[in-house]
XYZ file of C-alpha atoms in Angstrom:
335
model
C 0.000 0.000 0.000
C 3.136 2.501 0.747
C 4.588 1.536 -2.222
C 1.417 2.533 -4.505
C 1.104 5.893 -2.700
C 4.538 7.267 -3.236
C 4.379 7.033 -7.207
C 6.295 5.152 -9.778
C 9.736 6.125 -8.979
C 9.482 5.056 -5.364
C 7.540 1.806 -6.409
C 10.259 1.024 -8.436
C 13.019 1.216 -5.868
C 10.547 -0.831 -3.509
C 10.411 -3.240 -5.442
C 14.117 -3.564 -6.116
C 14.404 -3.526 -2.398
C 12.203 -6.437 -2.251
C 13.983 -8.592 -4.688
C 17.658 -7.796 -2.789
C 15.951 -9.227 -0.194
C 14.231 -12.409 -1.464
C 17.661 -13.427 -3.201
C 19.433 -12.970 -0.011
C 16.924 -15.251 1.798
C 17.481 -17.967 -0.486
C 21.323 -16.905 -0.137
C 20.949 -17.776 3.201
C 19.251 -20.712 2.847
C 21.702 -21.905 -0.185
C 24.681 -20.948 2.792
C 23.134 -22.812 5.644
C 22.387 -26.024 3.629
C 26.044 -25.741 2.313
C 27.392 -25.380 5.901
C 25.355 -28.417 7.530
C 26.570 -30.447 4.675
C 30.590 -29.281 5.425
C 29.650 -29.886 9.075
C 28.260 -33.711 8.198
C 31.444 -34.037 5.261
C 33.807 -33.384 8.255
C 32.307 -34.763 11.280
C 29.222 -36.976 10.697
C 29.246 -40.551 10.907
C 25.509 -42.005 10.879
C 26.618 -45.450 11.171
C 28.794 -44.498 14.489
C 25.406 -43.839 16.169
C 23.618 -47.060 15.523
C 23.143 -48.992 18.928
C 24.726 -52.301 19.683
C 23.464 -54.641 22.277
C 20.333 -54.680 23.748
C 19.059 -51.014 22.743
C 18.969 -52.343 18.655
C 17.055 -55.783 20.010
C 13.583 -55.887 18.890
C 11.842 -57.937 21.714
C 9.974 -60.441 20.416
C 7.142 -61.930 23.076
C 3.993 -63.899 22.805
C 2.434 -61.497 25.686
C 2.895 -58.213 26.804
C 4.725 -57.692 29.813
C 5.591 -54.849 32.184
C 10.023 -55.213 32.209
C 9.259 -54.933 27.806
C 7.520 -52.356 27.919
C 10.073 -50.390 30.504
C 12.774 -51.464 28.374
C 11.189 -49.385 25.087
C 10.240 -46.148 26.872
C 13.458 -46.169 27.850
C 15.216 -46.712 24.402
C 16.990 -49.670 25.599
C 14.807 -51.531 22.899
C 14.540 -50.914 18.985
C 10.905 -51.957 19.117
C 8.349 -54.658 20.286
C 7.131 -57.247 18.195
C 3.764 -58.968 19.954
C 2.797 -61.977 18.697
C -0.895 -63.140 18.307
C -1.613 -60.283 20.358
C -5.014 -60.159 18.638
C -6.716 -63.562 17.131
C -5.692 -64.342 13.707
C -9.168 -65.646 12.517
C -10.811 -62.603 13.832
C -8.135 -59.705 12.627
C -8.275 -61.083 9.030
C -12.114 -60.844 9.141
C -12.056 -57.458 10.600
C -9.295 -56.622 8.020
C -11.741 -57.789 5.200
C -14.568 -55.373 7.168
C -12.420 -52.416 6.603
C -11.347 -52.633 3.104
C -14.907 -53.164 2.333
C -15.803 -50.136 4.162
C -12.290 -48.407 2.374
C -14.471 -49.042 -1.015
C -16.944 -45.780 -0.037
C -15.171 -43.916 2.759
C -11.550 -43.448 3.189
C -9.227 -40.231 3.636
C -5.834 -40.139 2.705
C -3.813 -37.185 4.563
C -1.080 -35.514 2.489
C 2.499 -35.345 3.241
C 5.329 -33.203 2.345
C 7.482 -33.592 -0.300
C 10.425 -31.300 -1.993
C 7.325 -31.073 -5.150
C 4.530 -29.881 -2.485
C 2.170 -31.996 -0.249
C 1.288 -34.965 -2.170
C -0.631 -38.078 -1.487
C 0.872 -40.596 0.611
C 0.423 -44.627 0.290
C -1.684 -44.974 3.594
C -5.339 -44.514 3.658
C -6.994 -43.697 7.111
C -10.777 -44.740 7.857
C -12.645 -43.567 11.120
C -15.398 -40.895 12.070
C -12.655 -38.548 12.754
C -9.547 -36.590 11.481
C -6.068 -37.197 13.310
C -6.286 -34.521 16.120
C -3.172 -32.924 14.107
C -4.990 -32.166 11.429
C -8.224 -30.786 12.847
C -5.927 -28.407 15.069
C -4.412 -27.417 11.749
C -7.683 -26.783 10.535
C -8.927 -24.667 13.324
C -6.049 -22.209 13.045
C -7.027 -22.298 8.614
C -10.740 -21.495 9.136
C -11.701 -17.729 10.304
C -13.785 -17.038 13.388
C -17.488 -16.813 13.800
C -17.537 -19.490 10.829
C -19.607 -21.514 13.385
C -17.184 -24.291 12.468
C -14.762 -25.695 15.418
C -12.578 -28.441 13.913
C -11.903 -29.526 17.373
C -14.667 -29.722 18.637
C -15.902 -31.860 15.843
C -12.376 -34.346 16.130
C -13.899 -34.805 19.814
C -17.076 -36.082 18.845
C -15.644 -37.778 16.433
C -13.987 -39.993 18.416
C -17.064 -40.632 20.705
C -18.930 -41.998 17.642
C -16.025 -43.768 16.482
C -15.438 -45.793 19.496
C -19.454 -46.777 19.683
C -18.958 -47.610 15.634
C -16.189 -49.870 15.867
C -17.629 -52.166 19.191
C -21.045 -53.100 17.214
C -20.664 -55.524 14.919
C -21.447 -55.292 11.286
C -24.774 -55.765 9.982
C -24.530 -58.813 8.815
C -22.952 -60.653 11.908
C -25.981 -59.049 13.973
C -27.972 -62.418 12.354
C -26.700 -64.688 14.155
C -27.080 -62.814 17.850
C -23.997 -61.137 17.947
C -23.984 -57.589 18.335
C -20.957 -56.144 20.101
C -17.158 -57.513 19.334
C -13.483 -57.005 21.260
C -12.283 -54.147 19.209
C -8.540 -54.452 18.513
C -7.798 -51.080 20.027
C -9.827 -51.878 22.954
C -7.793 -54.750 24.277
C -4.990 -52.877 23.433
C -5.720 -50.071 25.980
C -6.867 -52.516 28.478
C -3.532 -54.473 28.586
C -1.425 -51.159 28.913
C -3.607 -50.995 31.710
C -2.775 -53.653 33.304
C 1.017 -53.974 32.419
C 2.157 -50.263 32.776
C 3.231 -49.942 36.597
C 1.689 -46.792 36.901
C -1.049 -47.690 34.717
C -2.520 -46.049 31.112
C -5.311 -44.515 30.174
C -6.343 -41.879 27.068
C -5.177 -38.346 27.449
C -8.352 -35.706 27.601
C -9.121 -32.493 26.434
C -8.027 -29.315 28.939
C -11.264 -28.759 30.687
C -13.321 -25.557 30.154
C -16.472 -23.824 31.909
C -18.460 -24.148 28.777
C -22.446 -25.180 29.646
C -22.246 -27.340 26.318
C -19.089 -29.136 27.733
C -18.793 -29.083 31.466
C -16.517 -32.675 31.425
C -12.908 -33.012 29.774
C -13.479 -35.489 26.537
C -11.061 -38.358 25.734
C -8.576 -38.270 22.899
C -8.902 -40.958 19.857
C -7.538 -44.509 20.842
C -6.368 -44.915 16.917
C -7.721 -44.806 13.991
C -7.809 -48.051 11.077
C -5.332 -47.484 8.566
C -5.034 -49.151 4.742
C -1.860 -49.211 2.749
C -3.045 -50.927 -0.993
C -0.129 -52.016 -3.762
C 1.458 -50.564 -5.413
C 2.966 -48.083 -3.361
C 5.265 -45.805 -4.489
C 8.194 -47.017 -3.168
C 8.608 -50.833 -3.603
C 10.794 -51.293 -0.605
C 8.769 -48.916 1.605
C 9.091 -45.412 2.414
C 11.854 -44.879 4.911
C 10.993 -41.365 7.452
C 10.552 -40.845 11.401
C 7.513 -39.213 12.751
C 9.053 -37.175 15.272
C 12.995 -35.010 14.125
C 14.875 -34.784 17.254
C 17.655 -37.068 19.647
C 16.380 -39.633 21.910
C 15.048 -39.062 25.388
C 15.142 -41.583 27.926
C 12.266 -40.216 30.457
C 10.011 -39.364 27.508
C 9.184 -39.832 23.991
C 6.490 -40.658 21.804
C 5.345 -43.948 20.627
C 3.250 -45.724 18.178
C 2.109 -48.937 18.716
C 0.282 -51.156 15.286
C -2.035 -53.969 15.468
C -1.741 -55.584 12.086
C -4.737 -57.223 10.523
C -4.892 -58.570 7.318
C -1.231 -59.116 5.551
C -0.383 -59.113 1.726
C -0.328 -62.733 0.016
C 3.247 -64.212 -0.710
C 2.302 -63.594 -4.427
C 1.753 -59.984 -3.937
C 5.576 -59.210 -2.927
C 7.380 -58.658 -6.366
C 10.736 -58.806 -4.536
C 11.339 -61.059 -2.331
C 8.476 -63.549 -0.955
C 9.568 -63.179 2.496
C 9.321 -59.494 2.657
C 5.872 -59.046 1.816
C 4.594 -56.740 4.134
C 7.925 -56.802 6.465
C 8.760 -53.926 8.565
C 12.250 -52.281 8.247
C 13.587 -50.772 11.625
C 17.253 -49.320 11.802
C 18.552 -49.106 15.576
C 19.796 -45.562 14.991
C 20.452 -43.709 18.664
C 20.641 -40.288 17.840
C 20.915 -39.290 21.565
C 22.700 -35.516 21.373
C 21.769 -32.414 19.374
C 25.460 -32.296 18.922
C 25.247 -36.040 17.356
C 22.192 -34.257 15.423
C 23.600 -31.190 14.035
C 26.709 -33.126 12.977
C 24.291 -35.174 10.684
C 21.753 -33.097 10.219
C 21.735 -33.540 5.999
C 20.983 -37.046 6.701
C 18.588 -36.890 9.375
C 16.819 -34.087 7.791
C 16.059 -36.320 4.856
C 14.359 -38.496 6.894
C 10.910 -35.977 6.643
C 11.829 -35.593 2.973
C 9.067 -38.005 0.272
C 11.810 -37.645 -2.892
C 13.788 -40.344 -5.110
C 17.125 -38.942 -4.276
C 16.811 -38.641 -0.143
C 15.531 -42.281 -0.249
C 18.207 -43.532 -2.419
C 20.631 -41.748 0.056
C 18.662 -43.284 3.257
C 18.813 -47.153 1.919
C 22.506 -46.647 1.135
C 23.708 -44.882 4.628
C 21.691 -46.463 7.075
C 22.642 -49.853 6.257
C 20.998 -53.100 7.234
C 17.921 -53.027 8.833
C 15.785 -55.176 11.906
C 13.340 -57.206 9.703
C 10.427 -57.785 11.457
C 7.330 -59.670 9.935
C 4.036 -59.215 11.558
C 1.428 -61.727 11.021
C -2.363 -60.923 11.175
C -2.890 -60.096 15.311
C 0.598 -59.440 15.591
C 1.034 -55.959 17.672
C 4.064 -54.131 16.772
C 5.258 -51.025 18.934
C 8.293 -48.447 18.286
C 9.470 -45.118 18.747
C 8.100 -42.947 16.525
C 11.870 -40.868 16.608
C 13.622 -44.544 15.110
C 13.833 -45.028 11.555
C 11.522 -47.172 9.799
């Protein structure tokens, strides 16, 4: 507006000012990529800070048990591999439930990429958005729109939890009209094997009339990754940038379902569907910064980063889930 009311002259110089300064923030940029990548040249070494002994074990159990799950919030475990957590007869049906339902309702939650946000493989069902997203939402969206992302994730999540413990229609024939949702059991055996005991974070509370009691946050949501993906050996990324912490962290934890056939894996038949874990301990910013190229590609969906990942990272823990298998990690390690 300044610029218009000063006349040409001045509008010209503005705007001369203006480009000086957008070249020298992509200077800057251009400089600080070039330094990191001196930094990691001259004093990175990824595969120095890949853990030995029992912090790269992934602990394989046929239960879950309180001294596992204290070994993996502390990082002194790669990951937790459950097996038959969940019966295999009933995941595979409830697998076959939610690709069904996939057919007519799914949402698929874009990711960044050095082209723009762009589609990812994974397809996520359920009544609600990831809580991430709705937040992201609400800060979009203007006020006095009478629209409150949040509120709507919240009761969301109500409905999705009543949703997901009825049975489908046609099961209700035969009599049976609730089921052990995966989830559910889930949350009930942190319960019980967590020393201080788990539960599901809530809302802060208000004053509000309409909401006088703190609702619960989303248990999980059912997720759907159909062939082919983009990348045939799987897309390697972290959730969470940043050095391990061994009195907190954050943690995913996967109940697998229904698995790809043999014949579907067009590599080898053993790795259809296998999960690729690398034991890498980042636990410094100074370990961080010195590798920081590296790790930063590890948010980054392009050919070249990837290529880079597979080839620096070295060999990875294999582990393949069967349907009911329950899988938990870090969501800082690599997979």
């Amino acid at each position: 507006m300044f610029c218009r009311a000063i006349g040409a002259r001045h509008r010209r110089a503005c705007l001369a000012e203006h480009s000086r300064s957008f070249v020298s923030d992509d200077g800057r940029r251009e400089a600080l990529s070039q330094f990191f990548q001196l930094v990691e040249t001259r004093f990175g070494n990824i595969e120095s800070l890949m853990d030995e002994g029992s912090a790269a074990e992934t602990i394989v159990s046929d239960e879950l048990r309180p001294e596992h799950l204290a070994r993996l919030l502390a990082h002194d475990a790669t990951a937790l591999h459950v097996r038959n957590f969940y019966e295999r007869g009933t995941a595979i049906r409830i697998g076959n439930d939610l690709i069904e339902e996939s057919v007519h309702n799914t949402n698929n939650w874009r990711v960044s990429t050095s082209r723009g946000l762009e589609s990812s493989d994974v397809g996520t069902l359920g009544m609600h958005s990831p809580f991430n997203v709705a937040t992201a939402k609400a800060r979009q969206l203007n006020q006095g729109e009478g629209i409150d992302p949040v509120n709507e994730y919240f009761e969301g999540v109500q409905a999705e939890f009543k949703i997901r413990r009825r049975m489908p229609a046609s099961a209700r024939e035969t009599g049976q009209f609730y089921r052990f949702w995966p989830l559910d059991k889930l949350r009930l055996e942190l319960e019980e094997s967590w020393p201080s005991g788990a539960g599901l974070a809530r809302e802060e509370a208000t004053k509000s009339a309409d909401k006088p009691y703190p609702r619960p946050f989303g248990g999980g949501l059912p997720r759907i990754m159909k062939g082919p993906t983009r990348w045939k050996r799987g897309f390697i990324h972290v959730d969470e940038l940043g050095p391990l912490d061994p009195f907190r962290g954050l943690f995913s934890a996967n109940i697998y379902l229904k698995m790809p056939e043999i014949g579907d894996a067009k590599k080898s038949p053993e790795d259809a569907g296998s999960l690729y874990v690398w034991p890498l301990g980042v636990r410094s910013r100074l370990d961080w910064y010195r590798n920081a190229v590296t790790m930063s590609s590890l948010s980054a969906q392009d050919a070249a980063s990837q290529i880079d990942l597979w080839h620096s990272l070295g060999q990875p823990n294999v582990i393949r889930p069967e349907p009911g298998d329950l899988v938990m990690l870090c969501t800082q390690r690599v997979r």
